[in-house]
Short mmCIF file of C-alpha atoms in Angstrom, two decimals:
data_model
loop_
_atom_site.label_atom_id
_atom_site.label_comp_id
_atom_site.label_asym_id
_atom_site.label_seq_id
_atom_site.Cartn_x
_atom_site.Cartn_y
_atom_site.Cartn_z
CA THR A 9 47.89 47.70 15.15
CA SER A 10 46.46 50.69 17.03
CA LYS A 11 43.12 49.96 15.34
CA MET A 12 43.25 46.26 16.14
CA LYS A 13 41.98 44.43 19.20
CA LEU A 14 44.51 42.34 21.15
CA ILE A 15 43.05 38.84 21.57
CA PHE A 16 46.08 36.90 22.84
CA GLU A 17 49.45 37.60 24.44
CA ASP A 18 51.94 35.36 26.23
CA ASN A 19 55.05 36.80 27.89
CA PHE A 20 56.06 33.36 29.15
CA GLU A 21 56.30 34.13 32.84
CA SER A 22 55.27 30.49 33.08
CA PHE A 23 54.43 27.71 30.64
CA ASN A 24 50.67 27.41 30.19
CA LYS A 25 49.84 23.82 29.25
CA ASP A 26 46.27 24.86 28.48
CA VAL A 27 47.54 27.21 25.75
CA TRP A 28 50.51 25.32 24.31
CA ARG A 29 50.91 21.69 23.30
CA ILE A 30 54.43 20.23 23.32
CA GLY A 31 54.66 18.61 19.92
CA GLN A 32 52.48 18.63 16.83
CA PRO A 33 48.73 17.85 16.98
CA TRP A 34 49.49 14.64 15.10
CA GLY A 35 52.36 13.42 17.27
CA LYS A 36 55.77 13.72 18.86
CA PHE A 37 57.93 13.12 15.77
CA HIS A 38 57.77 13.06 11.99
CA PRO A 39 58.58 9.62 10.52
CA GLU A 40 60.56 11.27 7.69
CA TYR A 41 62.76 13.06 10.26
CA ALA A 42 63.01 10.29 12.82
CA TYR A 43 66.37 11.41 14.15
CA GLN A 44 64.60 13.96 16.42
CA TYR A 45 61.45 14.07 18.51
CA TYR A 46 59.57 16.84 20.30
CA GLY A 47 60.62 16.34 23.89
CA ASP A 48 59.04 17.68 27.06
CA LYS A 49 62.50 18.30 28.53
CA SER A 50 63.38 20.55 25.59
CA VAL A 51 60.63 23.05 26.44
CA PHE A 52 60.98 25.19 29.57
CA ILE A 53 60.80 28.73 30.93
CA GLN A 54 63.92 30.64 31.93
CA ASN A 55 64.13 34.37 32.76
CA ASN A 56 60.61 34.96 31.41
CA CYS A 57 61.52 33.41 28.09
CA LEU A 58 60.33 30.26 26.39
CA ILE A 59 63.40 28.09 25.76
CA LEU A 60 63.32 25.50 22.97
CA ASN A 61 66.57 23.58 23.08
CA GLN A 62 68.07 20.49 21.48
CA GLU A 63 69.86 17.74 23.35
CA TYR A 64 70.92 14.13 23.12
CA SER A 65 68.23 12.25 25.04
CA PRO A 66 67.40 8.87 23.42
CA LYS A 67 63.78 7.76 23.60
CA GLN A 68 61.81 4.89 22.10
CA PHE A 69 58.47 5.33 20.32
CA ARG A 70 56.08 2.60 19.19
CA LEU A 71 53.59 3.30 16.41
CA GLU A 72 50.44 1.41 15.58
CA GLY A 73 51.41 -1.63 13.55
CA GLY A 74 54.41 -2.48 15.69
CA LYS A 75 57.11 -0.25 14.24
CA ILE A 76 59.56 0.97 16.89
CA TYR A 77 61.65 4.11 16.58
CA ASP A 78 64.72 4.67 18.77
CA ILE A 79 65.27 8.40 18.38
CA PRO A 80 68.38 10.04 19.86
CA GLN A 81 67.70 13.79 19.77
CA SER A 82 65.12 15.79 21.69
CA VAL A 83 64.12 19.18 20.27
CA GLY A 84 61.67 21.80 21.48
CA LEU A 85 58.42 22.45 19.61
CA VAL A 86 55.16 23.97 20.83
CA THR A 87 51.84 24.36 19.03
CA SER A 88 48.95 26.56 20.11
CA TYR A 89 45.78 24.67 20.97
CA LYS A 90 43.71 27.60 19.71
CA SER A 91 43.67 28.58 16.05
CA TYR A 92 43.51 32.13 14.70
CA GLY A 93 42.24 33.90 11.60
CA TYR A 94 43.14 37.23 10.00
CA GLY A 95 45.24 39.56 12.10
CA PHE A 96 48.73 40.69 13.04
CA PHE A 97 51.01 38.09 14.65
CA GLU A 98 54.10 39.37 16.46
CA PHE A 99 57.00 37.50 18.04
CA GLU A 100 60.16 38.56 19.85
CA ILE A 101 62.78 35.84 19.55
CA GLU A 102 66.46 35.03 19.92
CA LEU A 103 67.87 32.34 17.68
CA PRO A 104 69.37 29.29 19.45
CA TYR A 105 73.14 28.87 19.46
CA GLY A 106 74.56 25.74 17.89
CA SER A 107 75.63 23.99 14.70
CA GLY A 108 73.20 22.60 12.13
CA LEU A 109 70.09 24.08 13.73
CA TRP A 110 66.74 24.79 12.07
CA PRO A 111 64.57 27.01 14.29
CA ALA A 112 61.27 28.27 12.90
CA VAL A 113 58.22 30.44 13.60
CA TRP A 114 55.24 29.50 11.48
CA LEU A 115 51.48 29.29 11.06
CA SER A 116 49.87 26.05 9.90
CA CYS A 117 46.25 25.48 8.89
CA VAL A 118 44.18 23.67 11.48
CA ASN A 119 42.11 21.78 8.88
CA SER A 120 44.71 20.59 6.37
CA TRP A 121 48.29 20.91 5.19
CA PRO A 122 49.01 23.11 3.36
CA PRO A 123 48.39 26.08 3.69
CA GLU A 124 51.34 27.21 5.79
CA ILE A 125 53.00 30.57 6.41
CA ASP A 126 56.70 30.34 7.27
CA ILE A 127 57.40 33.63 9.03
CA LEU A 128 60.94 32.49 9.81
CA GLU A 129 63.05 29.45 9.06
CA ALA A 130 66.69 29.86 10.05
CA TYR A 131 69.65 27.60 9.29
CA SER A 132 72.93 27.60 11.22
CA ASN A 133 76.12 26.10 9.76
CA ASP A 134 79.02 24.11 11.22
CA ASN A 135 80.41 27.30 12.76
CA THR A 136 77.13 28.11 14.57
CA ASN A 137 76.64 30.98 12.12
CA TYR A 138 73.29 31.68 10.49
CA LYS A 139 74.97 33.96 7.89
CA ASN A 140 71.65 35.66 7.23
CA ASN A 141 70.04 32.34 6.29
CA LEU A 142 66.73 33.64 7.64
CA GLN A 143 63.95 32.67 5.28
CA THR A 144 60.27 33.17 4.56
CA ASN A 145 58.06 30.84 2.52
CA PHE A 146 54.41 30.10 1.77
CA HIS A 147 52.98 26.64 1.11
CA PHE A 148 49.62 26.22 -0.59
CA ASN A 149 47.44 24.05 -2.84
CA LEU A 150 46.23 20.58 -1.88
CA GLY A 151 46.26 17.06 -3.22
CA ASN A 152 49.18 15.98 -5.40
CA THR A 153 49.87 19.52 -6.60
CA LYS A 154 51.20 21.09 -3.38
CA GLU A 155 53.11 24.27 -4.19
CA SER A 156 55.48 26.72 -2.56
CA SER A 157 56.11 30.38 -3.32
CA GLY A 158 59.79 29.62 -2.75
CA ALA A 159 62.11 30.34 0.17
CA ARG A 160 63.80 33.75 0.26
CA ASN A 161 66.65 34.94 2.48
CA HIS A 162 66.32 38.18 4.43
CA PRO A 163 69.45 39.74 6.01
CA VAL A 164 69.45 41.35 9.46
CA ASN A 165 72.27 43.22 11.20
CA ASN A 166 73.00 40.55 13.80
CA THR A 167 71.30 37.16 13.80
CA TYR A 168 72.07 36.61 17.49
CA GLU A 169 70.36 39.79 18.67
CA LYS A 170 66.67 39.87 19.51
CA LEU A 171 64.51 39.75 16.39
CA ASN A 172 61.02 41.16 16.14
CA LEU A 173 58.94 39.18 13.66
CA GLY A 174 55.58 40.27 12.32
CA CYS A 175 53.01 38.66 10.06
CA TRP A 176 50.05 40.74 8.85
CA TRP A 177 47.49 38.42 7.28
CA THR A 178 44.33 39.67 5.57
CA LYS A 179 42.14 38.40 2.74
CA ASP A 180 43.99 40.74 0.36
CA PHE A 181 47.64 40.23 1.37
CA ILE A 182 50.14 38.55 3.67
CA LYS A 183 53.05 40.72 4.75
CA ILE A 184 56.12 39.59 6.73
CA TYR A 185 58.22 42.04 8.77
CA TYR A 186 61.66 41.61 10.34
CA ASN A 187 62.50 44.29 12.93
CA GLY A 188 59.73 46.50 11.57
CA ILE A 189 60.92 46.27 7.96
CA LEU A 190 58.66 44.73 5.32
CA VAL A 191 60.71 41.88 3.85
CA ARG A 192 58.08 40.02 1.84
CA GLN A 193 54.46 40.22 0.77
CA ILE A 194 52.01 38.04 -1.12
CA THR A 195 49.22 39.71 -3.10
CA SER A 196 48.56 37.09 -5.80
CA ASP A 197 45.02 35.77 -5.62
CA ASN A 198 46.26 32.42 -6.95
CA ILE A 199 48.11 32.00 -3.64
CA LEU A 200 45.88 33.97 -1.27
CA LYS A 201 42.78 31.97 -2.18
CA TRP A 202 44.25 29.00 -0.33
CA PHE A 203 44.61 31.05 2.88
CA ARG A 204 41.28 32.89 2.67
CA ASP A 205 39.05 32.42 5.73
CA GLU A 206 41.24 29.63 7.12
CA GLN A 207 42.26 29.17 10.76
CA MET A 208 45.92 28.81 11.68
CA LEU A 209 47.81 27.24 14.56
CA VAL A 210 50.91 29.02 15.87
CA ILE A 211 54.03 26.83 15.94
CA LEU A 212 57.39 27.72 17.51
CA ASN A 213 60.22 25.24 17.27
CA ASN A 214 63.86 24.35 17.31
CA ALA A 215 65.12 21.50 15.13
CA ILE A 216 68.19 19.87 13.62
CA ARG A 217 68.78 20.42 9.91
CA PRO A 218 68.05 17.39 7.69
CA GLU A 219 71.53 17.73 6.19
CA TYR A 220 72.91 16.75 9.59
CA ILE A 221 71.15 13.38 9.69
CA ASN A 222 74.50 11.62 9.26
CA LYS A 223 75.69 13.21 12.50
CA VAL A 224 72.95 11.67 14.63
CA GLN A 225 71.98 8.04 14.94
CA THR A 226 68.48 6.57 14.54
CA GLN A 227 67.42 2.95 14.88
CA ILE A 228 64.14 1.60 13.49
CA SER A 229 62.82 -1.90 14.01
CA GLU A 230 59.59 -3.80 13.40
CA PHE A 231 57.95 -6.79 14.99
#
């Protein structure tokens, strides 16, 4: 990185609404995961850290066409307004404490989905333990043939200590680092061609695991 030019940094001394959007560009919840929504109250700054929490805070959403969603859980998710190309992306994070959580740090193409680079997807169990379920993945291809390179677990010494995540993305490779250690790399042109010369949004989020749907309640109605 000593030969690279720093073009963006946020130490979260405050939350800059001109830099970060609360929610996805396409909305505040995903209809396939309508037990949680991206809530404003679940995103805040504390001790110079961005906090993305999860809490019971029922809210009603109405979509075009009249469908109404009563969603019980608020979770924190922020997306960068600006998109970025090749470079080195670095994050210092602490995983949230709780059962059945699904925090993630990822890059998603601004023009389509996929491609997507999952720098980290973590999964806590009933005992609030991540048990080294810290994963990387790469999504690519378009149309009806969307593909994934496959999720892989990467152990760290202590999942509740600060983690330093790095993603080095060039036209020739994508490398993922946990605490300075290279844990995964993609060099196959069959995958890289889908990421070449694209622009990516930065997404940071907390979430509830889909397997825990039966532990939260969602109501959907239509006119």
